[in-house]
Amino acid sequence: LISLSSLLVSSFLLLMLCGVGGEVSFYSSPLPLIYDDCLEAEVEVRDNGRWKKRQVCVYRQRRLSGSTLVIRKKNGGIEREFGLEALCGVMMEQKEGVRFPLLIGFTREIVRIGFKLADSVVRWKRFMEKICGETTSISSLILEHIPFLPPFTTLGHNAAILIMGSRLSIVDTQKEEVVHSAPLTHIELITAIDNSLWISFDDLRKNPDEYFSLESMKAKEILNYFRELREVKCLRFKMLPYKAKCNSRAEA
């Protein structure tokens, strides 16, 4: 009886202690027992080209390294989980059928979540950016050329550039994979020729073809954005003036 009473008292004290810093999580995994804030939703998650009903949850802690995105199956079992310290950007996309998609990019993987309401997408994007910082997204791009290094073998796919904090990521939004992700300080050169934006990184220098070319009707405007970004963040990558193929004339 004494042993049972001690066990009950210890359990009660543990629950009280957990309740001080936040709410209690009953999941059997490395998920935090104590967290500062939480956002949950019944959604659809795209997996291998198919939308599957899932429950997603973001646990926010005081430290970024402890914040987590969790995807659970309908029976409550954890399917996947991601530490938000690896987040490289979030981007709202155009409505797809009855879904309002939110693309969540990590340094090695992409998660696409479909919400029923447009307001839900905005709420989730703001919540995640409150934890990790705002994202600058450049969409409506097409992969023209990528380094000949596996798995960088997909051309002609829709793509986007995500910039969060001090990291730039090029993502294949069609194949749902990260093509390349690196710190902004690893950018070596950016230029634009006609409707093509060219980016090279100093960590991909093995041969002259180690560059990324992305087609965009707004290549010149994007180049101007990177010129401003270089000044604001005091970056040192090289920039060449915009050049139109039609007249081979450089413009400022």
C-alpha positions as semicolon CSV with decimal commas, in nm:
position;residue;x (nm);y (nm);z (nm)
1;L;0,000;0,000;0,000
2;I;0,284;0,238;0,084
3;S;0,454;0,162;-0,247
4;L;0,130;0,220;-0,440
5;S;0,067;0,549;-0,260
6;S;0,420;0,668;-0,336
7;L;0,372;0,585;-0,703
8;L;0,045;0,779;-0,720
9;V;0,199;1,081;-0,547
10;S;0,499;1,075;-0,782
11;S;0,273;1,058;-1,086
12;F;0,063;1,347;-0,959
13;L;0,370;1,562;-0,895
14;L;0,503;1,484;-1,244
15;L;0,176;1,596;-1,403
16;M;0,173;1,913;-1,195
17;L;0,532;1,987;-1,295
18;C;0,450;1,940;-1,664
19;G;0,151;2,169;-1,633
20;V;0,365;2,461;-1,516
21;G;0,549;2,519;-1,845
22;G;0,269;2,430;-2,084
23;E;0,044;2,139;-2,163
24;V;0,112;1,769;-2,136
25;S;0,173;1,551;-2,439
26;F;0,095;1,181;-2,408
27;Y;0,280;1,069;-2,721
28;S;0,530;0,785;-2,683
29;S;0,824;0,929;-2,877
30;P;1,097;1,190;-2,832
31;L;0,822;1,457;-2,850
32;P;0,835;1,715;-2,570
33;L;0,627;1,667;-2,257
34;I;0,634;2,041;-2,198
35;Y;0,580;2,297;-2,472
36;D;0,486;2,664;-2,490
37;D;0,232;2,654;-2,772
38;C;0,073;2,407;-3,008
39;L;-0,122;2,419;-3,335
40;E;-0,317;2,119;-3,463
41;A;-0,532;2,053;-3,769
42;E;-0,706;1,778;-3,963
43;V;-0,555;1,804;-4,311
44;E;-0,447;1,612;-4,618
45;V;-0,079;1,541;-4,678
46;R;0,055;1,470;-5,025
47;D;0,249;1,143;-5,038
48;N;0,381;0,992;-5,362
49;G;0,137;1,197;-5,569
50;R;-0,168;1,111;-5,358
51;W;-0,348;1,311;-5,090
52;K;-0,395;1,125;-4,762
53;K;-0,595;1,233;-4,459
54;R;-0,368;1,307;-4,166
55;Q;-0,344;1,512;-3,850
56;V;-0,057;1,758;-3,821
57;C;0,069;1,937;-3,515
58;V;0,341;2,193;-3,447
59;Y;0,488;2,206;-3,097
60;R;0,659;2,537;-3,025
61;Q;0,920;2,562;-2,753
62;R;1,131;2,853;-2,633
63;R;1,429;2,705;-2,815
64;L;1,401;2,648;-3,189
65;S;1,586;2,316;-3,157
66;G;1,299;2,178;-2,950
67;S;1,015;2,283;-3,183
68;T;0,868;1,999;-3,389
69;L;0,627;1,932;-3,676
70;V;0,448;1,600;-3,635
71;I;0,234;1,411;-3,888
72;R;0,004;1,149;-3,738
73;K;-0,215;0,884;-3,897
74;K;-0,589;0,872;-3,831
75;N;-0,535;0,615;-3,555
76;G;-0,305;0,858;-3,372
77;G;0,022;0,684;-3,453
78;I;0,314;0,906;-3,548
79;E;0,404;0,875;-3,917
80;R;0,675;1,140;-3,949
81;E;0,826;1,418;-3,743
82;F;1,060;1,704;-3,829
83;G;1,270;1,934;-3,614
84;L;1,199;2,295;-3,711
85;E;1,567;2,385;-3,686
86;A;1,592;2,220;-4,033
87;L;1,311;2,435;-4,177
88;C;1,421;2,634;-4,484
89;G;1,092;2,798;-4,582
90;V;0,712;2,787;-4,606
91;M;0,516;2,893;-4,912
92;M;0,144;2,923;-4,986
93;E;0,043;2,780;-5,325
94;Q;-0,251;2,815;-5,559
95;K;-0,569;2,627;-5,477
96;E;-0,563;2,267;-5,598
97;G;-0,913;2,125;-5,632
98;V;-1,079;2,172;-5,295
99;R;-0,748;2,215;-5,112
100;F;-0,540;2,518;-5,019
101;P;-0,181;2,386;-5,017
102;L;0,104;2,495;-4,794
103;L;0,453;2,385;-4,899
104;I;0,688;2,332;-4,606
105;G;1,052;2,296;-4,704
106;F;1,322;2,136;-4,492
107;T;1,688;2,112;-4,590
108;R;1,641;1,756;-4,718
109;E;1,268;1,707;-4,766
110;I;0,945;1,879;-4,865
111;V;0,605;1,838;-4,700
112;R;0,292;1,960;-4,880
113;I;-0,019;2,002;-4,664
114;G;-0,369;2,067;-4,798
115;F;-0,617;2,270;-4,589
116;K;-0,991;2,309;-4,637
117;L;-0,990;2,684;-4,574
118;A;-0,767;2,961;-4,708
119;D;-0,757;3,122;-4,363
120;S;-0,603;2,805;-4,221
121;V;-0,309;2,827;-4,462
122;V;-0,240;3,187;-4,359
123;R;-0,265;3,097;-3,991
124;W;-0,022;2,804;-4,022
125;K;0,227;3,002;-4,226
126;R;0,229;3,284;-3,971
127;F;0,259;3,041;-3,680
128;M;0,561;2,863;-3,831
129;E;0,729;3,188;-3,932
130;K;0,678;3,318;-3,580
131;I;0,898;3,029;-3,470
132;C;1,159;3,025;-3,747
133;G;1,146;3,362;-3,922
134;E;0,979;3,493;-4,236
135;T;1,019;3,332;-4,578
136;T;1,080;3,509;-4,906
137;S;0,951;3,284;-5,183
138;I;1,015;3,322;-5,556
139;S;0,779;3,093;-5,746
140;S;0,674;3,027;-6,107
141;L;1,025;2,912;-6,202
142;I;1,125;2,626;-6,433
143;L;1,442;2,421;-6,389
144;E;1,653;2,465;-6,704
145;H;1,995;2,346;-6,597
146;I;2,124;2,187;-6,279
147;P;2,460;2,038;-6,181
148;F;2,515;1,691;-6,321
149;L;2,529;1,534;-5,979
150;P;2,278;1,274;-5,854
151;P;1,999;1,325;-5,765
152;F;1,999;1,656;-5,955
153;T;1,863;1,509;-6,277
154;T;1,519;1,668;-6,318
155;L;1,475;1,938;-6,584
156;G;1,163;2,116;-6,707
157;H;0,993;2,090;-6,368
158;N;0,827;2,375;-6,183
159;A;1,049;2,516;-5,911
160;A;1,075;2,784;-5,645
161;I;1,341;2,961;-5,444
162;L;1,292;2,985;-5,067
163;I;1,495;3,226;-4,856
164;M;1,463;3,203;-4,479
165;G;1,712;3,372;-4,251
166;S;2,058;3,312;-4,393
167;R;1,970;3,011;-4,614
168;L;1,862;2,980;-4,977
169;S;1,691;2,667;-5,107
170;I;1,594;2,567;-5,460
171;V;1,301;2,325;-5,454
172;D;1,137;2,116;-5,723
173;T;0,770;2,183;-5,648
174;Q;0,656;1,930;-5,906
175;K;0,864;1,638;-5,784
176;E;0,847;1,766;-5,425
177;E;1,216;1,749;-5,346
178;V;1,493;1,983;-5,241
179;V;1,730;2,039;-5,532
180;H;1,989;2,236;-5,335
181;S;2,000;2,415;-5,001
182;A;2,294;2,623;-4,879
183;P;2,378;2,930;-4,671
184;L;2,357;3,261;-4,856
185;T;2,731;3,299;-4,796
186;H;2,789;3,000;-5,028
187;I;2,646;3,183;-5,329
188;E;2,931;3,258;-5,569
189;L;2,764;3,429;-5,866
190;I;2,417;3,543;-5,975
191;T;2,322;3,683;-6,313
192;A;2,032;3,680;-6,558
193;I;2,037;3,626;-6,934
194;D;1,710;3,699;-7,110
195;N;1,449;3,489;-6,921
196;S;1,701;3,278;-6,730
197;L;1,832;3,331;-6,378
198;W;2,177;3,178;-6,318
199;I;2,306;3,091;-5,971
200;S;2,633;2,920;-5,879
201;F;2,753;2,808;-5,536
202;D;3,109;2,781;-5,410
203;D;3,037;2,434;-5,268
204;L;2,971;2,304;-5,624
205;R;3,289;2,389;-5,813
206;K;3,396;2,060;-5,968
207;N;3,346;2,172;-6,327
208;P;3,221;2,478;-6,523
209;D;2,869;2,331;-6,551
210;E;2,809;2,344;-6,176
211;Y;2,540;2,612;-6,189
212;F;2,161;2,636;-6,169
213;S;1,956;2,797;-6,444
214;L;1,592;2,881;-6,371
215;E;1,354;3,014;-6,634
216;S;1,133;3,306;-6,536
217;M;0,959;3,588;-6,719
218;K;1,069;3,809;-6,427
219;A;1,439;3,716;-6,434
220;K;1,548;4,081;-6,443
221;E;1,329;4,172;-6,143
222;I;1,460;3,873;-5,948
223;L;1,817;3,978;-6,026
224;N;1,740;4,324;-5,885
225;Y;1,600;4,161;-5,571
226;F;1,925;3,971;-5,515
227;R;2,122;4,292;-5,568
228;E;1,924;4,454;-5,285
229;L;1,957;4,141;-5,070
230;R;2,335;4,147;-5,114
231;E;2,349;4,505;-4,986
232;V;2,111;4,452;-4,693
233;K;2,286;4,138;-4,567
234;C;2,638;4,254;-4,662
235;L;2,699;3,948;-4,880
236;R;2,997;3,916;-5,111
237;F;2,875;3,708;-5,404
238;K;2,944;3,841;-5,753
239;M;2,670;3,980;-5,976
240;L;2,679;4,037;-6,351
241;P;2,442;4,285;-6,522
242;Y;2,125;4,162;-6,687
243;K;2,178;4,068;-7,052
244;A;1,907;4,028;-7,316
245;K;1,985;3,768;-7,583
246;C;1,795;3,954;-7,852
247;N;2,046;4,237;-7,870
248;S;2,332;4,110;-7,651
249;R;2,325;4,446;-7,476
250;A;2,396;4,465;-7,104
251;E;2,161;4,668;-6,893
252;A;2,216;4,805;-6,548
